Each structure stands twice: as C-alpha cells, then as structure tokens.
CSV table of C-alpha atoms and ligand atoms in Angstrom, one decimal:
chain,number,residue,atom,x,y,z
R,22,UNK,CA,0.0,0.0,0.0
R,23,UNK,CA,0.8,3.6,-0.6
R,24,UNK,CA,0.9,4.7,2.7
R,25,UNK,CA,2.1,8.3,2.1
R,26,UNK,CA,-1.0,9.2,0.4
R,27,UNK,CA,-3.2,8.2,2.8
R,28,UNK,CA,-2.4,10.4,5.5
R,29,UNK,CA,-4.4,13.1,6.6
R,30,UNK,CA,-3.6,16.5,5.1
R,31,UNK,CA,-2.6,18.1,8.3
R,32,UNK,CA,0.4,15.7,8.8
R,33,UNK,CA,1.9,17.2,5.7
R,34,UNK,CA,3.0,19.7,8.2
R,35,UNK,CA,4.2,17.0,10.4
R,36,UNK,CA,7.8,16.6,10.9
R,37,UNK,CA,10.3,15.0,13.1
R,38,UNK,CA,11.9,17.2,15.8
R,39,UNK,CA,16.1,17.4,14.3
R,40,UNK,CA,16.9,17.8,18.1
R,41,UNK,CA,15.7,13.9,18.7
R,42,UNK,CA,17.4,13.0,14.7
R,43,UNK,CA,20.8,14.6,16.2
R,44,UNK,CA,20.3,13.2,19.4
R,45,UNK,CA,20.5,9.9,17.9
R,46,UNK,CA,23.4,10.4,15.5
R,47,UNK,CA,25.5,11.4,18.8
R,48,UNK,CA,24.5,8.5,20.9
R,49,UNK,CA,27.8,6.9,20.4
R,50,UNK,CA,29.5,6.6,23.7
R,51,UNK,CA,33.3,8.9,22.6
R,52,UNK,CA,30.7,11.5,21.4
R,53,UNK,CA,31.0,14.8,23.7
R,54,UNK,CA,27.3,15.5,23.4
R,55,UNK,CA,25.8,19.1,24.3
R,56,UNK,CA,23.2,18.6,22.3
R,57,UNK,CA,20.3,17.0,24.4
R,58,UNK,CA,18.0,18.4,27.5
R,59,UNK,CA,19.1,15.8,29.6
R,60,UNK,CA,19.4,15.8,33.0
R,61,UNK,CA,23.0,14.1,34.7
R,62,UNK,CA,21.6,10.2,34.7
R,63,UNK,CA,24.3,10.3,37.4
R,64,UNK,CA,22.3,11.8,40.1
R,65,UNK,CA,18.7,10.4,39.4
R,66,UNK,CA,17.6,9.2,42.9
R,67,UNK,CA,17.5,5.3,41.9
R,68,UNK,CA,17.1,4.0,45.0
R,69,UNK,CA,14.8,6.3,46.2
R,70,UNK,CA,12.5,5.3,43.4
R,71,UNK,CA,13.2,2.2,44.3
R,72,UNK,CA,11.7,1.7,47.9
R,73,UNK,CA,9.2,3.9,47.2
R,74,UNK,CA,8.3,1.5,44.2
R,75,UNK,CA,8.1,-1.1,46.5
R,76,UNK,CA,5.5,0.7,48.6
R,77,UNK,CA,3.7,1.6,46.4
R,78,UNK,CA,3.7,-1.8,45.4
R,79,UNK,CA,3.5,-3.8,48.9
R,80,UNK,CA,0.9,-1.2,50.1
R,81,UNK,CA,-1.5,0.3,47.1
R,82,UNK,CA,-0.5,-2.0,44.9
R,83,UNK,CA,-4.1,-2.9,43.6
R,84,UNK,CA,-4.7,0.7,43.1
R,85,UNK,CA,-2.1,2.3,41.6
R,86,UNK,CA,-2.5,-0.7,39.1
R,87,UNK,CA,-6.3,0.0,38.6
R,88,UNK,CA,-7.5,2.7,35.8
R,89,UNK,CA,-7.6,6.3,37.4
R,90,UNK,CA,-9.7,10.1,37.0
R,91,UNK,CA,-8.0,12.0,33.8
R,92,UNK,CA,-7.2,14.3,36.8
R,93,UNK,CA,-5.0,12.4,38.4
R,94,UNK,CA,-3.8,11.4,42.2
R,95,UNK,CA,-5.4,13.9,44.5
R,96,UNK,CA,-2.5,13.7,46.9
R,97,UNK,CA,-0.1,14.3,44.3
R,98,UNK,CA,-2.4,17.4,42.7
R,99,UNK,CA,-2.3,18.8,46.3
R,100,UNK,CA,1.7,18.3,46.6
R,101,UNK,CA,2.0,20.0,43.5
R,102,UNK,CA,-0.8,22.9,44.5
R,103,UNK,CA,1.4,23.2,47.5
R,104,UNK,CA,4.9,23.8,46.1
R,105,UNK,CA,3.7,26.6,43.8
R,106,UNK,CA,4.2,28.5,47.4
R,107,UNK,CA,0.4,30.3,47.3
R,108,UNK,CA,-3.1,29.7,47.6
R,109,UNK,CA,-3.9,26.8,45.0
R,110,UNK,CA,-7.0,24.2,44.9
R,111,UNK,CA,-6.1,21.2,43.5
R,112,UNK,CA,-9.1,21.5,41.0
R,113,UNK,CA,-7.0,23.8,39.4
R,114,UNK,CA,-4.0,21.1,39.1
R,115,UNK,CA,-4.5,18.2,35.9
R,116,UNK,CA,-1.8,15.9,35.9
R,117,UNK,CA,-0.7,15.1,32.1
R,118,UNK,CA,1.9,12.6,30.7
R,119,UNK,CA,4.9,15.1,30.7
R,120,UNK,CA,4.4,18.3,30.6
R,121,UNK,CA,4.8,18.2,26.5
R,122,UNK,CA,1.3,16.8,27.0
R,123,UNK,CA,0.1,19.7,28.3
R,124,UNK,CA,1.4,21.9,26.0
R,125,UNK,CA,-0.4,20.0,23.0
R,126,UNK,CA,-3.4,19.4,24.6
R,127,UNK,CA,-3.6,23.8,25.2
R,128,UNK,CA,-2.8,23.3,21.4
R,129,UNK,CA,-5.9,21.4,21.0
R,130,UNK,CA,-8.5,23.2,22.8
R,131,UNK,CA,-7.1,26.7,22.1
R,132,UNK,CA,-5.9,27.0,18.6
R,133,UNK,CA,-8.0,26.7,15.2
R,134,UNK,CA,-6.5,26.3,11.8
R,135,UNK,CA,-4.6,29.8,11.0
R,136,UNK,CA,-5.2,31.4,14.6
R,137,UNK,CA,-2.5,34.5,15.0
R,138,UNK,CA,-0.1,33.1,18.3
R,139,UNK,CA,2.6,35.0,20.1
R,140,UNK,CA,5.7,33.1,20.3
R,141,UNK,CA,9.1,33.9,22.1
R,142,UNK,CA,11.8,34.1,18.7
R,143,UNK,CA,13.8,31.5,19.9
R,144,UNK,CA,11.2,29.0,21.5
R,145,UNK,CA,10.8,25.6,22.7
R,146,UNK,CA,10.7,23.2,19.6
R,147,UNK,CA,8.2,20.9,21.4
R,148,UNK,CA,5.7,23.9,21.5
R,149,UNK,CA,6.8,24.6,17.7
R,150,UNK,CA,5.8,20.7,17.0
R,151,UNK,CA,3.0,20.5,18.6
R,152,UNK,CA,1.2,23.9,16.9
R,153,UNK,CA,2.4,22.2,14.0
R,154,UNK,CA,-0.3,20.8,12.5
R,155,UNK,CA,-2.7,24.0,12.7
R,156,UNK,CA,-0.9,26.3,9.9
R,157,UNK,CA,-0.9,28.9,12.7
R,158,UNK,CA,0.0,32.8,12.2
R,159,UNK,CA,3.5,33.5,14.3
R,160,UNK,CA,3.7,36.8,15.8
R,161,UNK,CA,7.5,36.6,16.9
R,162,UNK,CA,8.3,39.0,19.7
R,163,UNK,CA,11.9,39.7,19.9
R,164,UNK,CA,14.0,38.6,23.1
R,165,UNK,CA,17.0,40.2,24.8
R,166,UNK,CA,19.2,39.0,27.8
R,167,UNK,CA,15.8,39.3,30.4
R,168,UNK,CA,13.7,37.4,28.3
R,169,UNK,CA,10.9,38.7,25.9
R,170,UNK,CA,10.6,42.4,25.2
R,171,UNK,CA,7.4,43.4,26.7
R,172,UNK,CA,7.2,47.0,25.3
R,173,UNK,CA,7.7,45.4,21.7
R,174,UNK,CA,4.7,43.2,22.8
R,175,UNK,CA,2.4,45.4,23.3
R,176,UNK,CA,1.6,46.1,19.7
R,177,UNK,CA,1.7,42.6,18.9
R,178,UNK,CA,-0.9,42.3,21.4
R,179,UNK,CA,-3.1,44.8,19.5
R,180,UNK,CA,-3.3,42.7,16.7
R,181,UNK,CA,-6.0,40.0,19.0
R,182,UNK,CA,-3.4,36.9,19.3
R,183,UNK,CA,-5.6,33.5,20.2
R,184,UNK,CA,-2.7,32.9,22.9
R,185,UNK,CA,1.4,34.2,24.1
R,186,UNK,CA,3.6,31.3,24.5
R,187,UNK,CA,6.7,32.4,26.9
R,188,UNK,CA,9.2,30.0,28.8
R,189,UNK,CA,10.2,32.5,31.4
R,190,UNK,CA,12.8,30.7,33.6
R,191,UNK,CA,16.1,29.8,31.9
R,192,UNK,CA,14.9,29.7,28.4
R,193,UNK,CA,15.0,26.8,26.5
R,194,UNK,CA,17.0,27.5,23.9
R,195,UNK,CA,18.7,30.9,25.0
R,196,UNK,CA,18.7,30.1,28.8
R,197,UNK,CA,17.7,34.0,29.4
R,198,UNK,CA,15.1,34.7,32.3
R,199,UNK,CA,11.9,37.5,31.9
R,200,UNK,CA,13.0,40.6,34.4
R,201,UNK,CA,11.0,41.2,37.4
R,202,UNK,CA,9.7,44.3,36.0
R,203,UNK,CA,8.9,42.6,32.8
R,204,UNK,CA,6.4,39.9,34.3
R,205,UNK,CA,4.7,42.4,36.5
R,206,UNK,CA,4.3,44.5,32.7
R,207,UNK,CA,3.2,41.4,30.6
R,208,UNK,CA,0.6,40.5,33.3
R,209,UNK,CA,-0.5,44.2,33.1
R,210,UNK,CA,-0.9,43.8,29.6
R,211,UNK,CA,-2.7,40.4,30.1
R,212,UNK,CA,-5.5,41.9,31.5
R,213,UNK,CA,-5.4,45.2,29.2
R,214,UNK,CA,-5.7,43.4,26.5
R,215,UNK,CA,-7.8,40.0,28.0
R,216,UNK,CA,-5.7,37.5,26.0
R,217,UNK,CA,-4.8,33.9,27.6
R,218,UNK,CA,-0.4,33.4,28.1
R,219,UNK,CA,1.0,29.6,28.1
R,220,UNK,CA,3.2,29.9,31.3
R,221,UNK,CA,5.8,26.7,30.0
R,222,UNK,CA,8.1,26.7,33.3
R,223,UNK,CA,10.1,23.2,33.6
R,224,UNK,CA,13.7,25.0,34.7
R,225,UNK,CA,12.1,27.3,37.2
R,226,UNK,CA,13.5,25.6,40.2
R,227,UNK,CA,16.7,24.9,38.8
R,228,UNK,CA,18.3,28.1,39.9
R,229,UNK,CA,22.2,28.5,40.2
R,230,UNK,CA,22.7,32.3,40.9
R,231,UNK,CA,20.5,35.7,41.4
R,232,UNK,CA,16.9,35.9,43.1
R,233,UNK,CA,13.8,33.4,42.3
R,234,UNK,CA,11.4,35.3,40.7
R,235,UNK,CA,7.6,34.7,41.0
R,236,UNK,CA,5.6,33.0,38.3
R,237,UNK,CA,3.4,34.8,35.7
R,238,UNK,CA,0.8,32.6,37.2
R,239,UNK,CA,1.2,34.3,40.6
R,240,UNK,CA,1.3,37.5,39.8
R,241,UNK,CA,-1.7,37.2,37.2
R,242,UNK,CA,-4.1,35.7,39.9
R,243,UNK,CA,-2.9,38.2,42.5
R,244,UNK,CA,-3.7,41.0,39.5
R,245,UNK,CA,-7.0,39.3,38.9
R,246,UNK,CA,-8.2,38.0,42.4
R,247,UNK,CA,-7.2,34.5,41.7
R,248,UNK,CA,-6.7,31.8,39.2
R,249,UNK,CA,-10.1,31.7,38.3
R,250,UNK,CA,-10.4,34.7,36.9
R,251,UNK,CA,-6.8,35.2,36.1
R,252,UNK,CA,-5.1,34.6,32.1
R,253,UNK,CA,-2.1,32.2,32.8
R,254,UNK,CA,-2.6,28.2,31.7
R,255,UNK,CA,0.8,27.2,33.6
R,256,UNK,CA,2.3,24.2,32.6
R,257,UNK,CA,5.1,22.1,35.0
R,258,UNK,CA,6.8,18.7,35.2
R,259,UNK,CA,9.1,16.4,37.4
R,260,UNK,CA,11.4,15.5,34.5
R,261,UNK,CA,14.2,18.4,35.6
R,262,UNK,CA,13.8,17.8,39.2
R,263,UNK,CA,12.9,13.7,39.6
R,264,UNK,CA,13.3,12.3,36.6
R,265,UNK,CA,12.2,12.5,32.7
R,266,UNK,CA,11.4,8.7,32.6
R,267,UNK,CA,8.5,8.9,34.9
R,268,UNK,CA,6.5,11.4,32.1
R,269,UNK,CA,5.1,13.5,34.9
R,270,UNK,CA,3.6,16.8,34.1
R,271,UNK,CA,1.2,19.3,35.0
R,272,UNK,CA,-1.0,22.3,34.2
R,273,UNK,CA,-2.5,24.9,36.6
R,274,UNK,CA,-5.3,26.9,35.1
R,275,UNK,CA,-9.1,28.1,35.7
R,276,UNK,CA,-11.5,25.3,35.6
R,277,UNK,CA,-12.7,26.0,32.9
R,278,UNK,CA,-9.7,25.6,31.1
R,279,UNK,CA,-8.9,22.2,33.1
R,280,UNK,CA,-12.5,21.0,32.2
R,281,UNK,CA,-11.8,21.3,28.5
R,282,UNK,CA,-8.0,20.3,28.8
R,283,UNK,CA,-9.8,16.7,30.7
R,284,UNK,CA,-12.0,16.5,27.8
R,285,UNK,CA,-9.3,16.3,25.4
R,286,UNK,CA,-7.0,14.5,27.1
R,287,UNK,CA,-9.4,11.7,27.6
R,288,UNK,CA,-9.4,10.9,23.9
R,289,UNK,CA,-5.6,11.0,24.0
R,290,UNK,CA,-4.9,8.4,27.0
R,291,UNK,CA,-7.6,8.7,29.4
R,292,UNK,CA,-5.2,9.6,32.4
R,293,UNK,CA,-1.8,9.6,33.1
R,294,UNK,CA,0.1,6.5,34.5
R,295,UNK,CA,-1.2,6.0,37.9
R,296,UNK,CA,1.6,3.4,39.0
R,297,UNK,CA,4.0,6.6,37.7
R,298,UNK,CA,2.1,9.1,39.9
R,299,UNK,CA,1.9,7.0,42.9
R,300,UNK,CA,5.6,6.5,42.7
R,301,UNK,CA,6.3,10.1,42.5
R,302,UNK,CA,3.6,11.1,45.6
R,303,UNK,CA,5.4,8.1,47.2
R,304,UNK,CA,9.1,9.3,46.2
R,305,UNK,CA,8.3,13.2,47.0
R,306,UNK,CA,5.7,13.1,50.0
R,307,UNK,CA,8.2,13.6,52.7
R,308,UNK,CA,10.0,16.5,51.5
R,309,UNK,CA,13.1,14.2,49.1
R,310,UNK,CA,12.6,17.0,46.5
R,311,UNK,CA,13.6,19.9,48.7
R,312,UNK,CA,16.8,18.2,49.7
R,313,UNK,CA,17.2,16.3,45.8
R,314,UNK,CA,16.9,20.0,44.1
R,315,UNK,CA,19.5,22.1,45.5
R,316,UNK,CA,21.9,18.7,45.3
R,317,UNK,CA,21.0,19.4,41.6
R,318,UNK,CA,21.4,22.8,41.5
R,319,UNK,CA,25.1,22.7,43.2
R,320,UNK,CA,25.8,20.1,40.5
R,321,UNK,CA,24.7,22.1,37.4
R,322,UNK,CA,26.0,25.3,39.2
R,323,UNK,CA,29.4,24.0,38.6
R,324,UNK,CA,29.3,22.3,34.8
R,325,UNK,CA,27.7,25.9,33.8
R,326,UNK,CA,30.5,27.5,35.2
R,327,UNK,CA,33.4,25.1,34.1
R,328,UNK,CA,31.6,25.7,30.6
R,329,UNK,CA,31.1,29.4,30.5
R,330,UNK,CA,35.0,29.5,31.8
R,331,UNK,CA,35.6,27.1,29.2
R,332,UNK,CA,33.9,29.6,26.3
R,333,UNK,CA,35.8,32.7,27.9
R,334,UNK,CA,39.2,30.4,27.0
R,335,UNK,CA,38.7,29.2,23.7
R,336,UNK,CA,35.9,30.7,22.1
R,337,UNK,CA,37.5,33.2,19.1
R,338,UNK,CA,36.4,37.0,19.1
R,339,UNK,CA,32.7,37.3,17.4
R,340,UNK,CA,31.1,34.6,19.3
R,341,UNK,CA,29.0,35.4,21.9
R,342,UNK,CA,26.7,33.6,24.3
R,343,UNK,CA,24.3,33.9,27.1
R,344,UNK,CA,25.1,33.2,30.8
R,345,UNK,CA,22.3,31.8,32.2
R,346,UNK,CA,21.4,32.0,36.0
R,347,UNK,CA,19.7,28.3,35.4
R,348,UNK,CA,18.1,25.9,33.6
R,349,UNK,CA,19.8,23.5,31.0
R,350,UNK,CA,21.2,25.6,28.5
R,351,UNK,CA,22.8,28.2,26.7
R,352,UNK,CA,23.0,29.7,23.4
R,353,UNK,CA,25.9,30.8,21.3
R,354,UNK,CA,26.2,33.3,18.5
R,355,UNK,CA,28.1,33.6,15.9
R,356,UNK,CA,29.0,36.1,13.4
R,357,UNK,CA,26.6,36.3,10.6
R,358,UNK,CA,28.7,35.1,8.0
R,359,UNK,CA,28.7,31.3,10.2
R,360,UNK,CA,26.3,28.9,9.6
R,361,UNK,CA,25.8,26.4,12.9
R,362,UNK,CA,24.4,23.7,10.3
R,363,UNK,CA,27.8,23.4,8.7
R,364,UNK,CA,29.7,23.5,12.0
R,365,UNK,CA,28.0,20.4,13.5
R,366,UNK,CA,29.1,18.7,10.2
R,367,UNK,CA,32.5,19.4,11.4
R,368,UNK,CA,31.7,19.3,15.2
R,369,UNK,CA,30.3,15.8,15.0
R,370,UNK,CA,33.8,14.4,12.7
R,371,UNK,CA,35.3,15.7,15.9
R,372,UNK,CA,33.0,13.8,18.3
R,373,UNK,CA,31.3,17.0,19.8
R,374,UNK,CA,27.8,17.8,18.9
R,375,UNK,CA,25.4,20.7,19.7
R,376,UNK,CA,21.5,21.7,18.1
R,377,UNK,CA,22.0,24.1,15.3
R,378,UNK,CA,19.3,27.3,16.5
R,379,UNK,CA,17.9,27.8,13.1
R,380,UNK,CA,14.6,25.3,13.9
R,381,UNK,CA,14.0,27.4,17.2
R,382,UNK,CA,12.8,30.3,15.3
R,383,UNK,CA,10.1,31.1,13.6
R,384,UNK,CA,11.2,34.0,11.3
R,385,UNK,CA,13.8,32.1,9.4
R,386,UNK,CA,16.7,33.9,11.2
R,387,UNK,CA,19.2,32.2,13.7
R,388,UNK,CA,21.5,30.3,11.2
R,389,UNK,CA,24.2,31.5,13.3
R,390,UNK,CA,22.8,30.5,16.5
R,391,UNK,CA,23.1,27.2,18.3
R,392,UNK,CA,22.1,25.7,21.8
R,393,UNK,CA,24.8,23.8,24.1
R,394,UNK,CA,23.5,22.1,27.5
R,395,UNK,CA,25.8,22.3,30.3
R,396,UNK,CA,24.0,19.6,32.3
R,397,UNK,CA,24.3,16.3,30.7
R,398,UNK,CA,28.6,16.2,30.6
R,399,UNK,CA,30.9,15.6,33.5
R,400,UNK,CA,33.2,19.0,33.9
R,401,UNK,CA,36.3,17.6,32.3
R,402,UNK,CA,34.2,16.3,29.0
R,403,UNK,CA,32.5,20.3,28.8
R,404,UNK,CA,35.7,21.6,29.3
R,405,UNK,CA,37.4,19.1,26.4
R,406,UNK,CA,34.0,19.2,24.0
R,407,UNK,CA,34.6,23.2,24.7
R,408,UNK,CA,37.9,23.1,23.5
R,409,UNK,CA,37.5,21.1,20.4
R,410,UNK,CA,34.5,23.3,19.4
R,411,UNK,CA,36.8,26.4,19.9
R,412,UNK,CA,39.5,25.0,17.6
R,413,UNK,CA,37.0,24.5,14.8
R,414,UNK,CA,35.3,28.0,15.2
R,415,UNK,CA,38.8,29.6,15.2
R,416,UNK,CA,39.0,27.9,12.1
R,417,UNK,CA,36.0,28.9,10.9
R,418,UNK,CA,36.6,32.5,11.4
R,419,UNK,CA,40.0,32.7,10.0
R,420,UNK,CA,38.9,30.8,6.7
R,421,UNK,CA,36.7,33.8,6.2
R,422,UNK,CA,39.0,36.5,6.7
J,518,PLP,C1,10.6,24.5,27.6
J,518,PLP,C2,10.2,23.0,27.7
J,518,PLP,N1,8.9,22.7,27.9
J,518,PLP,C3,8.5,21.5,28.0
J,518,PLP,C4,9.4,20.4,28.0
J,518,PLP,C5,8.8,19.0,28.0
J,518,PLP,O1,9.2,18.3,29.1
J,518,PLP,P1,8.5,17.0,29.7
J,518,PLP,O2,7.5,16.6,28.7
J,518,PLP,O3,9.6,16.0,29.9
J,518,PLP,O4,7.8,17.5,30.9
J,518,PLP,C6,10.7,20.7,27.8
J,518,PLP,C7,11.7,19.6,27.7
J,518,PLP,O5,12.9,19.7,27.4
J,518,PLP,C8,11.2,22.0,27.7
J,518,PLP,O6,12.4,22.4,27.5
C-alpha cells in the first residue's frame, strides 16, 4: 500500500523534531554530546524510586495498578498545589503525561487552523511541533538578555493573538530569564488586553545564581483575584527535578480551562500512569525534593561554570553567548557570515555535537545561533568538547577572513 498518500492533510506539516534526529546520531559513547535536555543520569535518585516502588507496590498496589480520574492522584495534585508557594486548589492542578502533554493538549482546545499566536523568537521546539499541525499565524516578539521584550509586545498584542507562549525561567534554547519588572508589565498587559499566556516553566527551580522570581501565574491571579479569573494556563513537570522517565507533568489553570484540557486528554490516553504518579507522591511526600533540588542545583551550578570559563578560553572574538542563572542551557552566536548547520558537520567528525538554532525560530533567522546544554557532561568532557569546538570555530573565522 501507498501509505504516504493516505495520511491526513494536516500531517503534511508534520515533521520529526532534528533535536531527537541529532540526538541519535550522537548516541555513540566517545561523542562529547551538548546537544540533548538531559538531566546528569548520574544523580537520578534510583534507589529512592526504588523503595518507594516497592511501597507503592506492597501497600497500594491494587490501586495504583487499577484505571484512574483523567485528573490524576489527588495527593499528588495537592503536593504540587502546595509547592507553587500560594493559595492553589487542587481543582486547578491536571496531571498530564509530561508536561509536553500539556502543551499539545492547550494546542488542541485553544488553537484553530490559521489562529494568530505570540511566540518567544527563539522557542521551545516541542511547542513549535505541537502547533504544527494548525498552519498557525506567528507573531514573533523579539527577546533580549531578560527574556521577551514586553514593550515590543504590546503592539503585537493589538493585533487580537488567540494565545502568548513564553518559557520564562532559563529559556529553553537561549537560557535568558523575563525581568521582574517585565512579568509584573506582561501581566499588566494580560489583562489590558484580556488574552490567555501559556506559562511553560520546567527549569524554574533549577536556579544556580540571582533571586527566584515569582511565576506569571502568581502575579496574574494576585492581578485578577485568583486563578479563576486570572489569564495564565501554567504548565510544570518532574522531569528536571525527579526524573524525565517517569513522564510526569502538570497544568495549573481556571476550571474551565482544566474541564476542557480533561475532555481532550481523555481521547488521548484517558489519564496519566497511575503506578508513575503514585511512585512520584510516594518518592516526593516527605520533603526528598527539597533536599534532591538544591543537590542538583550545586551540580549544574558547577558544569555551567566550568563551561562558560571554558567559552571565555577558547571561544575566538565574534562569538557570543548567554550566561544563564539556570536551567539547562545556553545559546551561542556567531558572526553572521557562520552557519551552525555546517559547524556540526564538522563538530560531529570531531566527536562534539550541539543543536543548530535555526529550527527554534520562527522567522527564518538564527542560522548562526546554536544551543549547548551544560547539564548532561561531566566538567572535564565540557571543558574538552569546549575546546574542540573552539579550535574548529577559530578555524571557521580565519577561513573567512
Ligand atoms: C521548555 C520546555 N517545555 C516542556 C518540555 C517537556 O518536558 P516534559 O514533557 O519532559 O515534561 C521541555 C523539555 O525539554 C522544555 O524544555
């Protein structure tokens, strides 16, 4: 059978992500790879997971094995309403299988074919995938070193857009955080304007340096008298601070948004694992993640500074890159002559890979960009995978000149 013309139309704009196609060309073990999200498999709590698998197992073992509510666990809902740090009901908490999930299904119930959406330029390239498939209209705003630039926003804003998509802690790609003042102006403009935002926050708590900042969702519910009245659909997940495996997310929104978001997830899987959320209510109950996260934090504190030192060494004059106060990652820029395409070709004959930025925007532009993570290495790999990539962007430089 023909199989390729009997899809539907709207997978013609379907593809597959080129982070997870470069992830698997650099799988090989004597490849320096910075080009995944991953967290250090080196410090997932294993045997943590482990007794509290067993349990779940010796004491819920019939439930957590039994079909669940598309909700989820209410314990876990409430653990989750809890560490937001204010007042949160847990019918305001769904749980969804990774917080990926929750960005498509916001996709699903918010967007229609062609619908005009305010993105970050760079974004997230799961958010990108998953408003694939609805031909949508970009508005890119344009990003500095605190994040989106809210008085460029505001006329964007004028122009009605169906939703804002912003990643405000330690971007993913640029690894640049929204100012202070700019969250208390975009939630301003929220309401100005009544338009819903997309709150995508997995890094938040992964914070290395400067102050914690409070989430859009916070500020837009103390702007509005609460959630339910309030513009911000936040989305979280355990993946950065438990582990990606289990596929725990979560969003936080008005009910009627979570009434809708239940409805559509239901077609997609019903609910979310409920062995995988008793294991993480089981794991996290007694306070593990406020000891695991800043174990984590003084870990990836250290590879982003042996890396940024690393840059400061061997990096040639005309590249540029963010210094993050968190997350995962950074982004380097070249000079506009470069092209980060051709210099993973290279890169990966020297056994050093990165993502080449050019599929995180959404205007065409960024060519010259690409995103490194600092979290996945051990600090003498960063520093060597820093070095090689150096060498071949001196070269690079002085075969232009
Ligand atoms: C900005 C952002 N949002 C969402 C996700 C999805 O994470 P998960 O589905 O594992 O919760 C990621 C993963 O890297 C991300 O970087």
């Amino acid at each position: 059978m023909d199989w390729k013309n009997r899809f539907a139309q709207r997978t013609t704009l379907m593809k597959r992500s080129t982070v997870r196609e470069i992830l698997k060309l650099t799988a090989q073990p004597d490849v320096i790879s910075f080009a995944g999200g991953l967290p250090a498999p080196e410090f997932f709590p294993v045997a943590r997971v482990q007794q509290a698998a067993d349990v779940v197992i010796n004491e819920r073992g019939v439930e957590a094995l039994q079909y669940s509510t598309t909700e989820g666990m209410p314990e876990l809902r409430q653990l989750i309403a809890d560490r937001l740090g204010f007042e949160v009901s847990i019918d305001n908490v769904l749980m969804t299988t990774g917080s990926q999930q929750g960005l498509d299904l916001t996709a699903r119930i918010m967007m229609d074919e062609g619908d005009p959406i305010v993105i970050e330029n760079p974004s997230y390239v799961g958010m990108l995938m998953a408003l694939r498939s609805y031909d949508l209209e970009y508005i890119p705003v344009p990003t500095d070193g605190d994040g989106a630039i809210i008085d460029a926003l505001e006329p964007l804003l004028q122009r009605n857009p169906k939703l804002v998509y912003i990643v405000p802690n330690f971007q993913n790609p640029s690894g640049t955080t929204l100012s202070l003042p700019r969250r208390k102006q975009l939630v301003e403009l929220l309401a100005k304007y009544d338009i819903p935002l997309v709150e995508d926050n997995p890094y938040g708590e992964l914070r290395y340096s400067g102050e914690p900042l409070p989430t859009l969702l916070e500020l837009d519910a103390q702007r509005s008298g609460g959630i339910e009245s309030g513009h911000v659909i936040y989305v979280g997940t355990f993946s950065k601070i438990l582990t990606p495996g289990l596929r725990l997310g979560w969003v936080v929104a008005a009910s009627p948004v979570i009434d809708k978001l239940v409805q559509a997830k239901q077609s997609v899987d019903l609910h979310t694992s409920t062995l995988d959320q008793f294991i993480a209510y089981e794991t996290a109950k007694d306070g593990f993640l406020e000891e695991h996260i800043p174990q984590l934090c003084d870990v990836y504190r250290e590879r982003r500074d042996v890396m940024l030192a690393a840059m400061e060494r061997y990096f040639p004059e005309g590249v540029t890159w963010s210094k993050p106060d968190g997350g995962l990652f950074l982004m380097v820029t070249m000079p506009e002559y470069l092209d980060a395409l051709e210099l993973l070709d290279e890169a990966v004959r020297h056994k050093v890979a990165f993502v080449p930025g050019a599929d995180f925007h959404v205007d065409g532009s960024g060519a010259n960009t690409f995103r490194v993570n600092f979290s996945n290495a051990q600090p003498d790999r960063i520093e060597e995978g820093i070095r090689r990539l150096g060498a071949l962007l001196h070269e690079a430089v002085a075969q232009v000149r």
